[in-house]
Coordinates of C-alpha atoms in Angstrom, one line a residue:
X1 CA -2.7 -3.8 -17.4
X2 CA -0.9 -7.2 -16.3
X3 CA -1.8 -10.1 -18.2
X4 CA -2.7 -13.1 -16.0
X5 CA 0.4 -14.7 -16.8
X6 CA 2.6 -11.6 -16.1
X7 CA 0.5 -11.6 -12.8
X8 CA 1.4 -15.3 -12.4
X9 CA 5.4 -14.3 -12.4
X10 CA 4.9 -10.8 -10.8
X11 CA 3.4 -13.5 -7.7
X12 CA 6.5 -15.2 -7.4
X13 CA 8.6 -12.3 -6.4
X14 CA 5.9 -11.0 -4.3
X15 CA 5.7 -14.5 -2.5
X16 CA 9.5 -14.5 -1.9
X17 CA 8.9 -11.2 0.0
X18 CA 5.5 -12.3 1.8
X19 CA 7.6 -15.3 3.5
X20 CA 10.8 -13.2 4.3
X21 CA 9.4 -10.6 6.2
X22 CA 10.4 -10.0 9.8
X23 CA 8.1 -11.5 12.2
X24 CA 7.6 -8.4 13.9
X25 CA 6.7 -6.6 10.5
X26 CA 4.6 -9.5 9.2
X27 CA 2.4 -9.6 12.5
X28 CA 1.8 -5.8 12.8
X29 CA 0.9 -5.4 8.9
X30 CA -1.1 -8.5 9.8
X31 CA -2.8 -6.9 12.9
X32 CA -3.6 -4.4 10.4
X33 CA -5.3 -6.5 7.6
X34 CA -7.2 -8.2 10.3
X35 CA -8.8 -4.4 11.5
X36 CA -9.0 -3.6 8.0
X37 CA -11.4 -6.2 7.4
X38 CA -13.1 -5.7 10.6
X39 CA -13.6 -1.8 10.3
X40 CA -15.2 -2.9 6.9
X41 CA -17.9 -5.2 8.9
X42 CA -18.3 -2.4 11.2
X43 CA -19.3 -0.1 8.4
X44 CA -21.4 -2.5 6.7
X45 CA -23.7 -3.8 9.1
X46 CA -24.3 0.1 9.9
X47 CA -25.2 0.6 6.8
X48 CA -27.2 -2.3 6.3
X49 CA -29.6 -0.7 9.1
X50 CA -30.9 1.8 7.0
X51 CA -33.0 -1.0 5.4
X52 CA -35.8 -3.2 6.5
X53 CA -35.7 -5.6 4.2
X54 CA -33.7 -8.1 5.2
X55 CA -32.2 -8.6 1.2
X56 CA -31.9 -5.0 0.7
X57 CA -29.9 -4.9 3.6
X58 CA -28.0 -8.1 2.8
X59 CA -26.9 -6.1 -0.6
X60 CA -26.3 -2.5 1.1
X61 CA -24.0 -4.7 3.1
X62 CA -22.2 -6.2 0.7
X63 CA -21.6 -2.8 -1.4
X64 CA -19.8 -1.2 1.5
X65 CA -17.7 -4.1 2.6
X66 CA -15.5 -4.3 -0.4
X67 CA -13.1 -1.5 1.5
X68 CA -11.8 -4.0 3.5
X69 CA -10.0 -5.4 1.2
X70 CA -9.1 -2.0 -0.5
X71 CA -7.4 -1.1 2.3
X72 CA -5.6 -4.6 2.7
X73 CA -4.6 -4.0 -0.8
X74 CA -4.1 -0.4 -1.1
X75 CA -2.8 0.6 2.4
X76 CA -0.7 -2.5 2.9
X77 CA -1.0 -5.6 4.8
X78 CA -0.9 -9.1 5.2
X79 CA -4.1 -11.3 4.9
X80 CA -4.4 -14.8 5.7
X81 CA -7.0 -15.4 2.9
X82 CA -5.4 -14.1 0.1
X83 CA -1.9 -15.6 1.2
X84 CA -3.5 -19.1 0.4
X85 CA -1.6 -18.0 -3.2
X86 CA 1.5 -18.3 -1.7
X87 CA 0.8 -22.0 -3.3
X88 CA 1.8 -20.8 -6.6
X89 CA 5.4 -19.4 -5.1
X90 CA 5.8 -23.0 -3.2
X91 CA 4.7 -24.9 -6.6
X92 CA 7.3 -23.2 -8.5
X93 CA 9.6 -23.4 -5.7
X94 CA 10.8 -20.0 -5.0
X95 CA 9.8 -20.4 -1.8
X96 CA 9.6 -23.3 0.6
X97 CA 7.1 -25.1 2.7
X98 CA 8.5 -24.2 5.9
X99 CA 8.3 -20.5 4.6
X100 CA 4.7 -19.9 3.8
X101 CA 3.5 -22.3 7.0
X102 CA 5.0 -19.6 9.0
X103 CA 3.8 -17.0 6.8
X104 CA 0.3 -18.3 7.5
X105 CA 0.4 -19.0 11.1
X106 CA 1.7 -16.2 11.9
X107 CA -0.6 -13.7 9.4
X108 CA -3.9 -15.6 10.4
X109 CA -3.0 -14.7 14.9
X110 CA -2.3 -11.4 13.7
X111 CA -5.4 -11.0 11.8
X112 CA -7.8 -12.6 14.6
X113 CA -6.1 -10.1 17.2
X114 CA -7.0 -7.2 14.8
X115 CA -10.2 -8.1 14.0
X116 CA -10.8 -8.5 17.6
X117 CA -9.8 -5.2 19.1
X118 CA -11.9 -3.8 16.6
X119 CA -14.6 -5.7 17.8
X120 CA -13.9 -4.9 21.3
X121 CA -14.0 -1.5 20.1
X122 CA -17.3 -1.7 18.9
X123 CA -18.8 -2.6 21.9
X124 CA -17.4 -1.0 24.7
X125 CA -17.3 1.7 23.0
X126 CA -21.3 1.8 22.8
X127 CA -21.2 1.7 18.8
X128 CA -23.5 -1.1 18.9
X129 CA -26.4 1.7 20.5
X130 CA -26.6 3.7 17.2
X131 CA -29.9 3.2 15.3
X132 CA -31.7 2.6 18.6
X133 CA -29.8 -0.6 19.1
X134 CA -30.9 -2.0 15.9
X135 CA -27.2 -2.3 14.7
X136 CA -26.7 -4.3 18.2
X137 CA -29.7 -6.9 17.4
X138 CA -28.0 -7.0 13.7
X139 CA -24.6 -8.1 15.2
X140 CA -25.8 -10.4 18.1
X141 CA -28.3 -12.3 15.4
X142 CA -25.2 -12.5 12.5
X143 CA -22.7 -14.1 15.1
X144 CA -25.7 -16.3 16.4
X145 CA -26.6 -17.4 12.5
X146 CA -22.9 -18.4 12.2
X147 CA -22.1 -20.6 15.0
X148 CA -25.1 -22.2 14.2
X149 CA -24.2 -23.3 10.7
X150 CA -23.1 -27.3 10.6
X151 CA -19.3 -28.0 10.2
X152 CA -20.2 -29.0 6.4
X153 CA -22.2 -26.2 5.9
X154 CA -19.7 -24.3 7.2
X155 CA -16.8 -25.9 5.1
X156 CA -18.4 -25.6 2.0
X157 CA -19.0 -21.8 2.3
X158 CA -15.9 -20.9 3.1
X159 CA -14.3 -23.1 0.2
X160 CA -16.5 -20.5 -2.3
X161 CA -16.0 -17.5 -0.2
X162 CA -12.1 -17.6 -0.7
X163 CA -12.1 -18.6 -4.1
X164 CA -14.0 -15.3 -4.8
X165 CA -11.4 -13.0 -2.4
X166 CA -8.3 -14.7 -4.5
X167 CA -9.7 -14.0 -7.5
X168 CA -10.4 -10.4 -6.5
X169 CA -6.6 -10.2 -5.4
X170 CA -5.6 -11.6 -8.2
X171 CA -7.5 -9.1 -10.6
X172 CA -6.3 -6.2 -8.7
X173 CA -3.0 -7.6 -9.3
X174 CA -3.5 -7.1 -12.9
X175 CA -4.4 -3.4 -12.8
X176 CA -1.6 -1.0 -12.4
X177 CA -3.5 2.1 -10.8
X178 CA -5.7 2.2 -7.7
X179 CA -8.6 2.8 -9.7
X180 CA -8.2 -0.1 -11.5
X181 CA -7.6 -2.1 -8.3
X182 CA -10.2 -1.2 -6.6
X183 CA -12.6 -1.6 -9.8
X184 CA -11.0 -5.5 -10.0
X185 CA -11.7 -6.6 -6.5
X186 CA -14.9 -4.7 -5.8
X187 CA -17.7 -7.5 -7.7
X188 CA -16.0 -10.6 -6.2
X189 CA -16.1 -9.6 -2.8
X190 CA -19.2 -7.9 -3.5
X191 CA -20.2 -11.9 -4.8
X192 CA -19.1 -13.4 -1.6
X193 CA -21.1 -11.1 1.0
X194 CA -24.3 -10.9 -0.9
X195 CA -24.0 -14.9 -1.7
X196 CA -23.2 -15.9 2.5
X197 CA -20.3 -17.2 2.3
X198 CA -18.0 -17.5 5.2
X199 CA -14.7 -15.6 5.4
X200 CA -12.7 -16.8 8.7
X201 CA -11.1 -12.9 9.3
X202 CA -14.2 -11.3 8.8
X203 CA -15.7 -14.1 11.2
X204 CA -12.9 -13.3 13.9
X205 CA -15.0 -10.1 14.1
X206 CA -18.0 -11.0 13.4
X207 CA -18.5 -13.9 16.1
X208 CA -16.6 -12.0 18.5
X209 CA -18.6 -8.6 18.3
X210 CA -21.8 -10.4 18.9
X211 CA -19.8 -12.8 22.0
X212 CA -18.9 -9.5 23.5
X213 CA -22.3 -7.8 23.2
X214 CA -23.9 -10.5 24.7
X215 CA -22.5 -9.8 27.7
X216 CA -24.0 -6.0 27.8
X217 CA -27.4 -6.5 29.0
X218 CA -29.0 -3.7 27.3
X219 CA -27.8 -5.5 24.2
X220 CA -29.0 -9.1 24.9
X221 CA -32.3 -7.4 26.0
X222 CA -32.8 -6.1 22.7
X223 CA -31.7 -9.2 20.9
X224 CA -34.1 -11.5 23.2
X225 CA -37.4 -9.0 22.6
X226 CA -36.2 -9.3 18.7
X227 CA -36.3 -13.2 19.0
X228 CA -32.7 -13.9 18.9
X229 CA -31.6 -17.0 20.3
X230 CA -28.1 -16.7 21.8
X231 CA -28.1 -19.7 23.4
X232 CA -26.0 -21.2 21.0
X233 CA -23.4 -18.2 20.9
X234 CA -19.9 -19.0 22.8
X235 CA -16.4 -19.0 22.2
X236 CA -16.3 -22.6 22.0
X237 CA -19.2 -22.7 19.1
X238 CA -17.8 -19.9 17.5
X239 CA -14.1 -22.0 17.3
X240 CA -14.8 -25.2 17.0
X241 CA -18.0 -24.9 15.0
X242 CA -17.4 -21.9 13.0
X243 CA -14.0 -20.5 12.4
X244 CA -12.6 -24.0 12.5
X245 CA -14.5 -24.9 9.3
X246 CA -14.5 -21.6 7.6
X247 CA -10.6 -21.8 7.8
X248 CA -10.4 -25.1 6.1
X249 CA -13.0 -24.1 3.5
X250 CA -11.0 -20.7 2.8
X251 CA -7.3 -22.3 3.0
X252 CA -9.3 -25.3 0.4
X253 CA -10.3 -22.1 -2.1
X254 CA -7.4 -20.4 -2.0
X255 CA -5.3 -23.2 -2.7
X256 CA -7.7 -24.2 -5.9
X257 CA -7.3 -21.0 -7.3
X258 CA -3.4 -20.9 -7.0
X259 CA -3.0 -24.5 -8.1
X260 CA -4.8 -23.6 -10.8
X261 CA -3.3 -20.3 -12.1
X262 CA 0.3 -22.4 -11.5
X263 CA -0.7 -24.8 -13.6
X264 CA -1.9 -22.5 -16.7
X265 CA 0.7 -20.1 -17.0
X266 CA 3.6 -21.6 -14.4
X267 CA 3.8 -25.0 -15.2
X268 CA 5.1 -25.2 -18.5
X269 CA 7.1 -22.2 -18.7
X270 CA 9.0 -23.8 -15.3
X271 CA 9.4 -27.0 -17.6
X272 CA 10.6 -25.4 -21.1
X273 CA 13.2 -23.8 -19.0
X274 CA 14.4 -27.0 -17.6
X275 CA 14.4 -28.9 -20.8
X276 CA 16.4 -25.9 -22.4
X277 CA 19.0 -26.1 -19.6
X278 CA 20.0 -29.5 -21.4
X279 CA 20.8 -28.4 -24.9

């Protein structure tokens, strides 16, 4: 098992590698991440329909969509969320600002196009129908719930959503077997779902799953009888109101974490190596 510090300095060269990627390469493994995450909504809100309570369900949820990130981690990919880290590489400056900007831009329009073909795929491929529509209501009242958080609201979730996802990259970082990594990341994210926080790549399939079935009118008929108001569900609510936010909020708690874990085990070892380049 890594140490955090020997995680701390195992980041750097990992960073250096994250930035230098070929675009082409860092946007497919980024499509990827992006489906990851959305296959892992797709499993959990199925799953969540085999309760009726509304907590229950919340918590079914939240144990099955912890293989998203397993697979980000395990499979491997690039995801927007836990590159906020790349901080610590730019702090110790390994890597420049230039660097992980692109890293970012380009990881987070990867991610939303993966998460969104999966939610296409969701819906026109009738998914949405199983459980007598009941996993169609689920989706169209979740995206409806999220656009109509306020922008603080919003903010502030997504701020504690990603400091829970880089903490569960970072422990996964410290095991050195996939049983272990799996093991390290599985409460956090667990944490994060069960708690409501907002996550902007598993919103880019969230939002846009429910956007799309409204359009299916067998779907909007079952949300309307269920007493779902769509009216506040649209692309422009979902990015301006929602993901904009939610991005903000995650890049804010990603960047706390890695600021952090710079300063406690990068920090001074960065400076005793300077000093000692003068004797």
């Amino acid at each position: 098992m890594n140490t955090p510090a020997g995680v701390a300095a195992n980041y750097l060269n990992l960073g250096m590698y994250k930035v230098r990627l070929h675009f082409w390469k860092m946007l497919l493994l980024a499509v990827l991440a992006g489906a990851f995450i959305a296959l892992a909504g797709v499993g959990a809100s199925s799953a969540s329909c085999a309760a009726e309570n509304p907590a229950m369900a919340k918590l079914i949820s939240a144990c099955v969509f912890p293989a998203g990130l397993t697979m980000v981690l395990l499979a491997g990919s690039e995801l927007f969320t836990g590159n906020c880290l790349l901080i610590i590489p730019l702090l110790s400056k390994t890597v420049r600002l230039r660097g992980v900007l692109r890293n970012w831009i380009i990881v987070y329009c990867g991610n939303f196009l993966g998460a969104a073909l999966v939610a296409a795929l969701a819906v026109y491929s009738h998914q949405l129908s199983n459980f007598s529509d009941t996993l169609a209501v689920s989706a169209l009242s979740t995206a409806a719930a999220k656009c109509a958080l306020t922008f603080g609201d919003a903010f502030l979730r997504g701020i504690a959503c990603n400091c829970l996802v880089c903490i569960a990259v970072w422990i996964s970082f410290a095991a050195t077997d996939a049983i272990g990594k799996i093991a390290g990341l599985y409460f956090p994210i667990l944490l994060f779902v069960v708690s409501g926080f907002e996550h902007s790549v598993a919103n880019m399939f969230y939002v846009p799953v429910g956007i799309l079935a409204k359009g299916i009118p067998e779907y909007a008929q079952a949300a309307a009888k269920a007493g779902v108001d769509l009216s506040g569900l649209s692309w422009q609510s979902f990015l301006q109101g929602n993901l904009l936010p939610v991005t903000l909020g995650n890049i804010v708690g990603g960047l706390a974490v890695g600021v952090i874990y710079w300063y406690c085990y990068l920090k001074d070892k960065k400076e005793q190596e300077r000093k000692a380049g003068h004797f």
